[in-house]
mmCIF file of C-alpha atoms in Angstrom:
data_model
loop_
_atom_site.group_PDB
_atom_site.id
_atom_site.type_symbol
_atom_site.label_atom_id
_atom_site.label_comp_id
_atom_site.label_asym_id
_atom_site.label_seq_id
_atom_site.Cartn_x
_atom_site.Cartn_y
_atom_site.Cartn_z
ATOM 1 C CA UNK A 1 1.487 9.585 -16.576
ATOM 2 C CA UNK A 2 1.968 12.770 -14.582
ATOM 3 C CA UNK A 3 0.811 12.480 -10.984
ATOM 4 C CA UNK A 4 -1.647 15.372 -11.366
ATOM 5 C CA UNK A 5 -3.377 13.483 -14.194
ATOM 6 C CA UNK A 6 -3.370 10.354 -12.047
ATOM 7 C CA UNK A 7 -5.164 12.197 -9.238
ATOM 8 C CA UNK A 8 -7.725 13.617 -11.695
ATOM 9 C CA UNK A 9 -8.428 10.089 -13.007
ATOM 10 C CA UNK A 10 -8.677 8.864 -9.455
ATOM 11 C CA UNK A 11 -11.349 11.494 -8.690
ATOM 12 C CA UNK A 12 -13.321 10.297 -11.738
ATOM 13 C CA UNK A 13 -12.992 6.718 -10.453
ATOM 14 C CA UNK A 14 -14.221 7.732 -6.988
ATOM 15 C CA UNK A 15 -17.247 9.491 -8.540
ATOM 16 C CA UNK A 16 -18.105 6.397 -10.602
ATOM 17 C CA UNK A 17 -17.833 4.147 -7.559
ATOM 18 C CA UNK A 18 -19.984 6.572 -5.576
ATOM 19 C CA UNK A 19 -22.664 6.499 -8.284
ATOM 20 C CA UNK A 20 -22.451 2.700 -8.379
ATOM 21 C CA UNK A 21 -22.843 2.584 -4.614
ATOM 22 C CA UNK A 22 -25.980 4.741 -4.780
ATOM 23 C CA UNK A 23 -27.337 2.401 -7.477
ATOM 24 C CA UNK A 24 -26.700 -0.592 -5.199
ATOM 25 C CA UNK A 25 -28.561 1.180 -2.385
ATOM 26 C CA UNK A 26 -31.518 1.858 -4.668
ATOM 27 C CA UNK A 27 -31.536 -1.746 -5.906
ATOM 28 C CA UNK A 28 -31.341 -3.007 -2.328
ATOM 29 C CA UNK A 29 -34.501 -1.092 -1.428
ATOM 30 C CA UNK A 30 -36.404 -2.398 -4.444
ATOM 31 C CA UNK A 31 -35.336 -6.002 -4.940
ATOM 32 C CA UNK A 32 -33.801 -7.474 -1.826
ATOM 33 C CA UNK A 33 -35.249 -8.933 1.408
ATOM 34 C CA UNK A 34 -35.199 -6.836 4.581
ATOM 35 C CA UNK A 35 -32.243 -8.490 6.323
ATOM 36 C CA UNK A 36 -29.984 -8.322 3.278
ATOM 37 C CA UNK A 37 -31.244 -4.804 2.579
ATOM 38 C CA UNK A 38 -29.977 -3.529 5.949
ATOM 39 C CA UNK A 39 -26.554 -5.035 5.334
ATOM 40 C CA UNK A 40 -26.258 -3.706 1.777
ATOM 41 C CA UNK A 41 -27.482 -0.231 2.702
ATOM 42 C CA UNK A 42 -25.050 0.001 5.645
ATOM 43 C CA UNK A 43 -22.208 -1.100 3.426
ATOM 44 C CA UNK A 44 -23.237 1.308 0.681
ATOM 45 C CA UNK A 45 -23.411 4.226 3.144
ATOM 46 C CA UNK A 46 -19.939 3.409 4.504
ATOM 47 C CA UNK A 47 -18.470 3.215 0.996
ATOM 48 C CA UNK A 48 -20.266 6.416 -0.005
ATOM 49 C CA UNK A 49 -18.880 8.371 2.939
ATOM 50 C CA UNK A 50 -15.344 7.133 2.280
ATOM 51 C CA UNK A 51 -15.630 8.030 -1.419
ATOM 52 C CA UNK A 52 -16.943 11.550 -0.666
ATOM 53 C CA UNK A 53 -14.035 12.139 1.713
ATOM 54 C CA UNK A 54 -11.577 10.877 -0.917
ATOM 55 C CA UNK A 55 -13.106 13.030 -3.662
ATOM 56 C CA UNK A 56 -12.845 16.176 -1.508
ATOM 57 C CA UNK A 57 -9.341 15.285 -0.295
ATOM 58 C CA UNK A 58 -8.031 14.617 -3.822
ATOM 59 C CA UNK A 59 -9.709 17.739 -5.200
ATOM 60 C CA UNK A 60 -8.046 19.882 -2.505
ATOM 61 C CA UNK A 61 -4.743 18.214 -3.335
ATOM 62 C CA UNK A 62 -4.928 19.528 -6.901
ATOM 63 C CA UNK A 63 -5.036 23.109 -5.592
ATOM 64 C CA UNK A 64 -1.768 22.795 -3.619
ATOM 65 C CA UNK A 65 1.396 21.920 -5.578
ATOM 66 C CA UNK A 66 3.496 21.378 -2.457
ATOM 67 C CA UNK A 67 1.012 18.894 -0.957
ATOM 68 C CA UNK A 68 0.594 17.212 -4.339
ATOM 69 C CA UNK A 69 4.354 16.657 -4.568
ATOM 70 C CA UNK A 70 4.442 15.364 -0.998
ATOM 71 C CA UNK A 71 1.599 12.906 -1.755
ATOM 72 C CA UNK A 72 3.390 11.758 -4.916
ATOM 73 C CA UNK A 73 6.553 11.049 -2.948
ATOM 74 C CA UNK A 74 4.560 9.242 -0.229
ATOM 75 C CA UNK A 75 2.786 7.024 -2.750
ATOM 76 C CA UNK A 76 5.884 6.175 -4.768
ATOM 77 C CA UNK A 77 8.233 5.800 -1.810
ATOM 78 C CA UNK A 78 9.773 2.317 -2.053
ATOM 79 C CA UNK A 79 9.783 1.732 1.701
ATOM 80 C CA UNK A 80 6.053 2.535 1.932
ATOM 81 C CA UNK A 81 5.354 0.182 -0.967
ATOM 82 C CA UNK A 82 7.427 -2.536 0.672
ATOM 83 C CA UNK A 83 5.519 -2.097 3.942
ATOM 84 C CA UNK A 84 2.167 -2.259 2.082
ATOM 85 C CA UNK A 85 3.192 -5.487 0.336
ATOM 86 C CA UNK A 86 4.310 -7.097 3.582
ATOM 87 C CA UNK A 87 1.128 -5.949 5.351
ATOM 88 C CA UNK A 88 -1.043 -7.469 2.584
ATOM 89 C CA UNK A 89 0.889 -10.710 2.819
ATOM 90 C CA UNK A 90 0.541 -10.894 6.606
ATOM 91 C CA UNK A 91 -3.159 -9.981 6.429
ATOM 92 C CA UNK A 92 -3.773 -12.785 3.912
ATOM 93 C CA UNK A 93 -2.031 -15.337 6.134
ATOM 94 C CA UNK A 94 -3.870 -14.180 9.260
ATOM 95 C CA UNK A 95 -7.221 -14.205 7.369
ATOM 96 C CA UNK A 96 -6.708 -17.805 6.286
ATOM 97 C CA UNK A 97 -5.861 -18.836 9.858
ATOM 98 C CA UNK A 98 -8.910 -17.020 11.266
ATOM 99 C CA UNK A 99 -11.168 -18.598 8.626
ATOM 100 C CA UNK A 100 -9.835 -22.071 9.468
ATOM 101 C CA UNK A 101 -10.444 -21.470 13.164
ATOM 102 C CA UNK A 102 -13.908 -20.032 12.533
ATOM 103 C CA UNK A 103 -14.795 -23.035 10.382
ATOM 104 C CA UNK A 104 -13.795 -25.450 13.132
ATOM 105 C CA UNK A 105 -15.747 -23.506 15.762
ATOM 106 C CA UNK A 106 -18.851 -23.328 13.526
ATOM 107 C CA UNK A 107 -18.737 -27.063 12.919
ATOM 108 C CA UNK A 108 -18.337 -27.702 16.662
ATOM 109 C CA UNK A 109 -21.427 -25.623 17.496
ATOM 110 C CA UNK A 110 -23.459 -27.402 14.803
ATOM 111 C CA UNK A 111 -23.476 -24.757 12.050
ATOM 112 C CA UNK A 112 -22.013 -27.034 9.381
ATOM 113 C CA UNK A 113 -23.541 -25.071 6.491
ATOM 114 C CA UNK A 114 -21.586 -21.949 7.432
ATOM 115 C CA UNK A 115 -18.483 -24.033 8.084
ATOM 116 C CA UNK A 116 -18.672 -25.412 4.535
ATOM 117 C CA UNK A 117 -19.079 -21.931 3.080
ATOM 118 C CA UNK A 118 -16.042 -20.686 4.970
ATOM 119 C CA UNK A 119 -13.908 -23.626 3.942
ATOM 120 C CA UNK A 120 -14.891 -23.214 0.276
ATOM 121 C CA UNK A 121 -13.889 -19.535 0.503
ATOM 122 C CA UNK A 122 -10.628 -20.514 2.137
ATOM 123 C CA UNK A 123 -9.855 -23.120 -0.539
ATOM 124 C CA UNK A 124 -10.690 -20.562 -3.222
ATOM 125 C CA UNK A 125 -8.266 -18.071 -1.682
ATOM 126 C CA UNK A 126 -5.467 -20.641 -1.463
ATOM 127 C CA UNK A 127 -6.027 -21.808 -5.057
ATOM 128 C CA UNK A 128 -5.999 -18.172 -6.168
ATOM 129 C CA UNK A 129 -2.722 -17.635 -4.315
ATOM 130 C CA UNK A 130 -1.085 -20.638 -6.033
ATOM 131 C CA UNK A 131 -2.350 -19.570 -9.486
ATOM 132 C CA UNK A 132 -1.190 -15.965 -8.958
ATOM 133 C CA UNK A 133 2.206 -17.219 -7.771
ATOM 134 C CA UNK A 134 2.638 -19.423 -10.871
ATOM 135 C CA UNK A 135 1.624 -16.589 -13.198
ATOM 136 C CA UNK A 136 4.043 -14.189 -11.527
ATOM 137 C CA UNK A 137 6.824 -16.769 -11.784
ATOM 138 C CA UNK A 138 6.349 -16.720 -15.560
ATOM 139 C CA UNK A 139 6.232 -12.917 -15.717
ATOM 140 C CA UNK A 140 9.201 -12.206 -13.447
ATOM 141 C CA UNK B 1 22.501 -2.977 5.903
ATOM 142 C CA UNK B 2 25.139 -0.743 7.460
ATOM 143 C CA UNK B 3 25.919 2.441 5.559
ATOM 144 C CA UNK B 4 27.565 5.864 5.758
ATOM 145 C CA UNK B 5 24.573 7.892 4.670
ATOM 146 C CA UNK B 6 24.278 9.837 7.932
ATOM 147 C CA UNK B 7 27.955 10.881 7.860
ATOM 148 C CA UNK B 8 27.835 11.833 4.185
ATOM 149 C CA UNK B 9 24.632 13.813 4.727
ATOM 150 C CA UNK B 10 26.146 15.758 7.627
ATOM 151 C CA UNK B 11 29.284 16.462 5.606
ATOM 152 C CA UNK B 12 27.067 18.099 2.992
ATOM 153 C CA UNK B 13 25.202 20.037 5.699
ATOM 154 C CA UNK B 14 21.817 18.588 4.797
ATOM 155 C CA UNK B 15 18.874 17.727 7.007
ATOM 156 C CA UNK B 16 17.091 14.393 6.612
ATOM 157 C CA UNK B 17 14.149 16.266 5.103
ATOM 158 C CA UNK B 18 16.351 17.988 2.505
ATOM 159 C CA UNK B 19 18.021 14.715 1.540
ATOM 160 C CA UNK B 20 14.618 13.020 1.308
ATOM 161 C CA UNK B 21 13.307 15.776 -0.995
ATOM 162 C CA UNK B 22 16.339 15.513 -3.257
ATOM 163 C CA UNK B 23 16.083 11.731 -3.526
ATOM 164 C CA UNK B 24 12.274 11.888 -3.811
ATOM 165 C CA UNK B 25 11.660 9.590 -0.868
ATOM 166 C CA UNK B 26 10.016 10.192 2.504
ATOM 167 C CA UNK B 27 11.930 11.391 5.540
ATOM 168 C CA UNK B 28 10.991 8.118 7.286
ATOM 169 C CA UNK B 29 12.843 6.222 4.554
ATOM 170 C CA UNK B 30 15.995 8.271 5.177
ATOM 171 C CA UNK B 31 15.697 7.660 8.929
ATOM 172 C CA UNK B 32 15.266 3.901 8.376
ATOM 173 C CA UNK B 33 18.182 3.827 5.917
ATOM 174 C CA UNK B 34 20.495 5.630 8.324
ATOM 175 C CA UNK B 35 19.500 3.304 11.174
ATOM 176 C CA UNK B 36 20.122 0.283 9.007
ATOM 177 C CA UNK B 37 16.513 -0.887 9.475
ATOM 178 C CA UNK B 38 15.713 -0.648 5.785
ATOM 179 C CA UNK B 39 17.827 -1.787 2.833
ATOM 180 C CA UNK B 40 17.587 0.430 -0.222
ATOM 181 C CA UNK B 41 16.672 -1.037 -3.593
ATOM 182 C CA UNK B 42 19.351 -1.024 -6.293
ATOM 183 C CA UNK B 43 17.684 1.952 -7.939
ATOM 184 C CA UNK B 44 17.686 4.011 -4.745
ATOM 185 C CA UNK B 45 21.218 2.905 -3.894
ATOM 186 C CA UNK B 46 22.405 4.181 -7.278
ATOM 187 C CA UNK B 47 20.543 7.467 -6.738
ATOM 188 C CA UNK B 48 22.173 7.938 -3.337
ATOM 189 C CA UNK B 49 25.636 7.063 -4.674
ATOM 190 C CA UNK B 50 25.240 9.457 -7.598
ATOM 191 C CA UNK B 51 24.056 12.245 -5.296
ATOM 192 C CA UNK B 52 27.008 11.905 -2.956
ATOM 193 C CA UNK B 53 29.470 11.315 -5.788
ATOM 194 C CA UNK B 54 30.629 8.023 -4.296
ATOM 195 C CA UNK B 55 30.429 4.393 -5.378
ATOM 196 C CA UNK B 56 27.764 2.106 -3.897
ATOM 197 C CA UNK B 57 30.449 0.013 -2.181
ATOM 198 C CA UNK B 58 31.785 3.112 -0.428
ATOM 199 C CA UNK B 59 28.355 3.961 0.983
ATOM 200 C CA UNK B 60 26.805 0.565 1.742
ATOM 201 C CA UNK B 61 28.630 -2.105 3.734
ATOM 202 C CA UNK B 62 27.706 -5.590 2.547
ATOM 203 C CA UNK B 63 27.958 -8.150 5.343
ATOM 204 C CA UNK B 64 27.647 -11.807 4.379
ATOM 205 C CA UNK B 65 25.381 -13.760 6.714
#
């Protein structure tokens, strides 16, 4: 697919996500308790702002061929992709370590319920990693 | 991986930016390649070799660890 078409599809995706975010905000006001409402609304506003910036940025990109080409090269550059993969990998490892530490601290201070939730999340992430690894072994 | 990309580029009178544009990579990738901090994929190595009209072995120096 030509990169210009890719950017156009991306703009459509951003618009859909933005609409979805507004729907979540509306639902939060109508159906959710106050504490959860504040969290969801804050999150929805943050996502909305990011999406609006992305929509405008991508739309401006379509008007400038030189910048569009530069963005295409940046996105497809193998070194940038390699860096992104390594960063994701490191972030995953660090997240698991932080979650383990947080779980231990929460248990120590007597918040066992939260500790359990964190450890279940952590186990889920590790199981997902193993499953993804096995699937990719078959594919590649 | 050590390579002769910088020398070959200068022989052709190209800037890093011009070489990057031709190979459709970023200038940072060319800088990292020339400094030996990044090892090109096989695809990129072939592209570079074809551009300079040399073989891969003449451009990239493979050192066994």
